[in-house]
Protein backbone atom coordinates (compact mmCIF):
# COMPACT_ATOMS: atom_id res chain seq x y z
CA UNK A 1 -61.64 142.41 -27.05
CA UNK A 2 -59.76 139.03 -27.72
CA UNK A 3 -56.62 138.65 -29.98
CA UNK A 4 -57.26 138.13 -33.74
CA UNK A 5 -55.97 134.94 -34.81
CA UNK A 6 -57.36 134.55 -38.13
CA UNK A 7 -55.68 136.19 -40.91
CA UNK A 8 -57.56 139.06 -42.42
CA UNK A 9 -58.26 138.92 -46.31
CA UNK A 10 -59.22 142.14 -48.07
CA UNK A 11 -61.37 140.91 -51.10
CA UNK A 12 -62.27 143.40 -53.93
CA UNK A 13 -63.73 142.14 -57.31
CA UNK A 14 -65.78 143.23 -60.00
CA UNK A 15 -68.24 140.05 -60.21
CA UNK A 16 -70.06 139.96 -57.02
CA UNK A 17 -71.45 136.19 -57.18
CA UNK A 18 -67.62 135.14 -58.00
CA UNK A 19 -66.63 137.17 -54.80
CA UNK A 20 -69.29 135.57 -52.69
CA UNK A 21 -68.10 132.08 -53.66
CA UNK A 22 -64.31 133.16 -53.07
CA UNK A 23 -65.45 134.79 -49.62
CA UNK A 24 -67.09 131.85 -48.60
CA UNK A 25 -64.29 129.38 -49.36
CA UNK A 26 -62.04 131.83 -47.82
CA UNK A 27 -63.91 131.62 -44.59
CA UNK A 28 -64.27 128.07 -44.84
CA UNK A 29 -60.64 127.76 -44.79
CA UNK A 30 -60.27 129.77 -41.64
CA UNK A 31 -59.70 133.38 -42.93
CA UNK A 32 -61.22 136.25 -41.79
CA UNK A 33 -62.73 138.32 -44.88
CA UNK A 34 -63.35 142.02 -45.12
CA UNK A 35 -65.29 142.90 -48.38
CA UNK A 36 -66.15 141.92 -51.03
CA UNK A 37 -65.55 145.67 -52.27
CA UNK A 38 -66.66 146.61 -56.06
CA UNK A 39 -64.75 149.75 -56.18
CA UNK A 40 -61.15 151.01 -56.01
CA UNK A 41 -62.62 154.22 -53.44
CA UNK A 42 -64.11 151.84 -51.30
CA UNK A 43 -61.26 149.05 -51.46
CA UNK A 44 -58.97 151.80 -50.42
CA UNK A 45 -61.05 153.06 -47.37
CA UNK A 46 -61.31 149.59 -46.21
CA UNK A 47 -57.42 148.94 -46.43
CA UNK A 48 -57.36 152.09 -44.17
CA UNK A 49 -59.99 151.15 -42.07
CA UNK A 50 -59.14 147.55 -41.35
CA UNK A 51 -55.63 146.62 -42.63
CA UNK A 52 -55.57 143.11 -43.99
CA UNK A 53 -52.74 140.62 -43.71
CA UNK A 54 -53.47 139.85 -47.61
CA UNK A 55 -55.73 140.64 -50.28
CA UNK A 56 -57.34 139.23 -53.24
CA UNK A 57 -58.01 141.94 -55.99
CA UNK A 58 -59.49 142.18 -59.49
CA UNK A 59 -57.55 143.94 -62.21
CA UNK A 60 -60.82 145.84 -62.93
CA UNK A 61 -63.20 147.26 -60.54
CA UNK A 62 -66.41 149.05 -61.08
CA UNK A 63 -64.94 152.35 -61.30
CA UNK A 64 -61.81 151.39 -63.07
CA UNK A 65 -58.59 149.45 -63.01
CA UNK A 66 -57.27 148.43 -59.61
CA UNK A 67 -53.81 149.72 -60.08
CA UNK A 68 -54.06 152.08 -57.28
CA UNK A 69 -54.82 149.57 -54.84
CA UNK A 70 -52.23 147.36 -55.80
CA UNK A 71 -49.65 150.08 -55.60
CA UNK A 72 -51.06 151.04 -51.94
CA UNK A 73 -50.85 147.02 -51.09
CA UNK A 74 -47.27 146.86 -52.46
CA UNK A 75 -46.33 149.87 -50.74
CA UNK A 76 -47.72 148.72 -47.30
CA UNK A 77 -45.80 145.45 -48.13
CA UNK A 78 -49.29 143.47 -48.00
CA UNK A 79 -49.25 140.41 -50.43
CA UNK A 80 -51.98 140.29 -52.59
CA UNK A 81 -53.66 137.91 -55.40
CA UNK A 82 -54.95 139.08 -58.62
CA UNK A 83 -58.36 137.00 -59.33
CA UNK A 84 -59.58 138.25 -62.79
CA UNK A 85 -61.16 137.88 -65.79
CA UNK A 86 -58.72 139.54 -67.75
CA UNK A 87 -55.66 138.00 -69.04
CA UNK A 88 -52.21 139.05 -68.02
CA UNK A 89 -50.77 141.17 -70.39
CA UNK A 90 -47.91 143.76 -71.14
CA UNK A 91 -50.67 146.38 -70.91
CA UNK A 92 -50.92 145.88 -67.22
CA UNK A 93 -48.63 147.95 -65.34
CA UNK A 94 -45.78 146.35 -63.31
CA UNK A 95 -47.83 146.96 -59.67
CA UNK A 96 -49.17 143.54 -60.37
CA UNK A 97 -45.89 142.16 -61.56
CA UNK A 98 -44.85 139.76 -58.68
CA UNK A 99 -48.68 138.94 -57.78
CA UNK A 100 -49.88 135.46 -58.33
CA UNK A 101 -52.23 136.06 -61.23
CA UNK A 102 -55.36 133.47 -61.47
CA UNK A 103 -57.65 133.97 -64.39
CA UNK A 104 -61.42 133.30 -64.02
CA UNK A 105 -63.30 131.17 -64.26
CA UNK A 106 -61.04 128.95 -61.86
CA UNK A 107 -62.17 127.19 -58.74
CA UNK A 108 -62.42 129.31 -55.62
CA UNK A 109 -60.20 126.39 -54.08
CA UNK A 110 -57.42 127.96 -56.17
CA UNK A 111 -57.69 131.31 -54.85
CA UNK A 112 -57.47 129.99 -51.31
CA UNK A 113 -54.38 127.77 -52.21
CA UNK A 114 -52.78 131.15 -53.61
CA UNK A 115 -53.59 133.16 -50.43
CA UNK A 116 -52.25 130.24 -48.12
CA UNK A 117 -49.07 130.06 -50.03
CA UNK A 118 -48.77 133.79 -49.30
CA UNK A 119 -50.03 133.78 -45.46
CA UNK A 120 -50.84 130.90 -43.38
CA UNK A 121 -54.68 131.07 -42.03
CA UNK A 122 -53.64 131.70 -38.65
CA UNK A 123 -50.60 133.49 -36.64
CA UNK A 124 -50.10 130.13 -34.91
CA UNK A 125 -49.95 128.46 -38.06
CA UNK A 126 -46.37 127.99 -39.80
CA UNK A 127 -47.88 127.62 -43.08
CA UNK A 128 -47.27 124.63 -45.67
CA UNK A 129 -43.81 125.38 -46.30
CA UNK A 130 -42.82 124.68 -42.43
CA UNK A 131 -44.72 121.30 -42.15
CA UNK A 132 -43.30 117.91 -42.46
């Protein structure tokens, strides 16, 4: 098996159609997408099976809030973007505090830009901040 060069993005979203659009856009940008997953349970299992370089998660999944996913990602120091239909509010716990927050509806290209700001597309790519 050859070396993996594309960055792996774990995608967890409640809305399947939006998730597929985001997945297509991420893949077009050169990322390897794992998912989309619609439940916290399946997302956590995928996180163990195929650890990502970065994640895009919804604040609410089919089986409830994604706080356990956010906490696990934080514990593993895996950066993530929250892409959700829910507004950021004081009711949401600090597990999401440092994550970029994109409120739906927003173009999938904004999600790709937010992911790219956290990790470059490939390991050989120094990222936007290192380019002239």
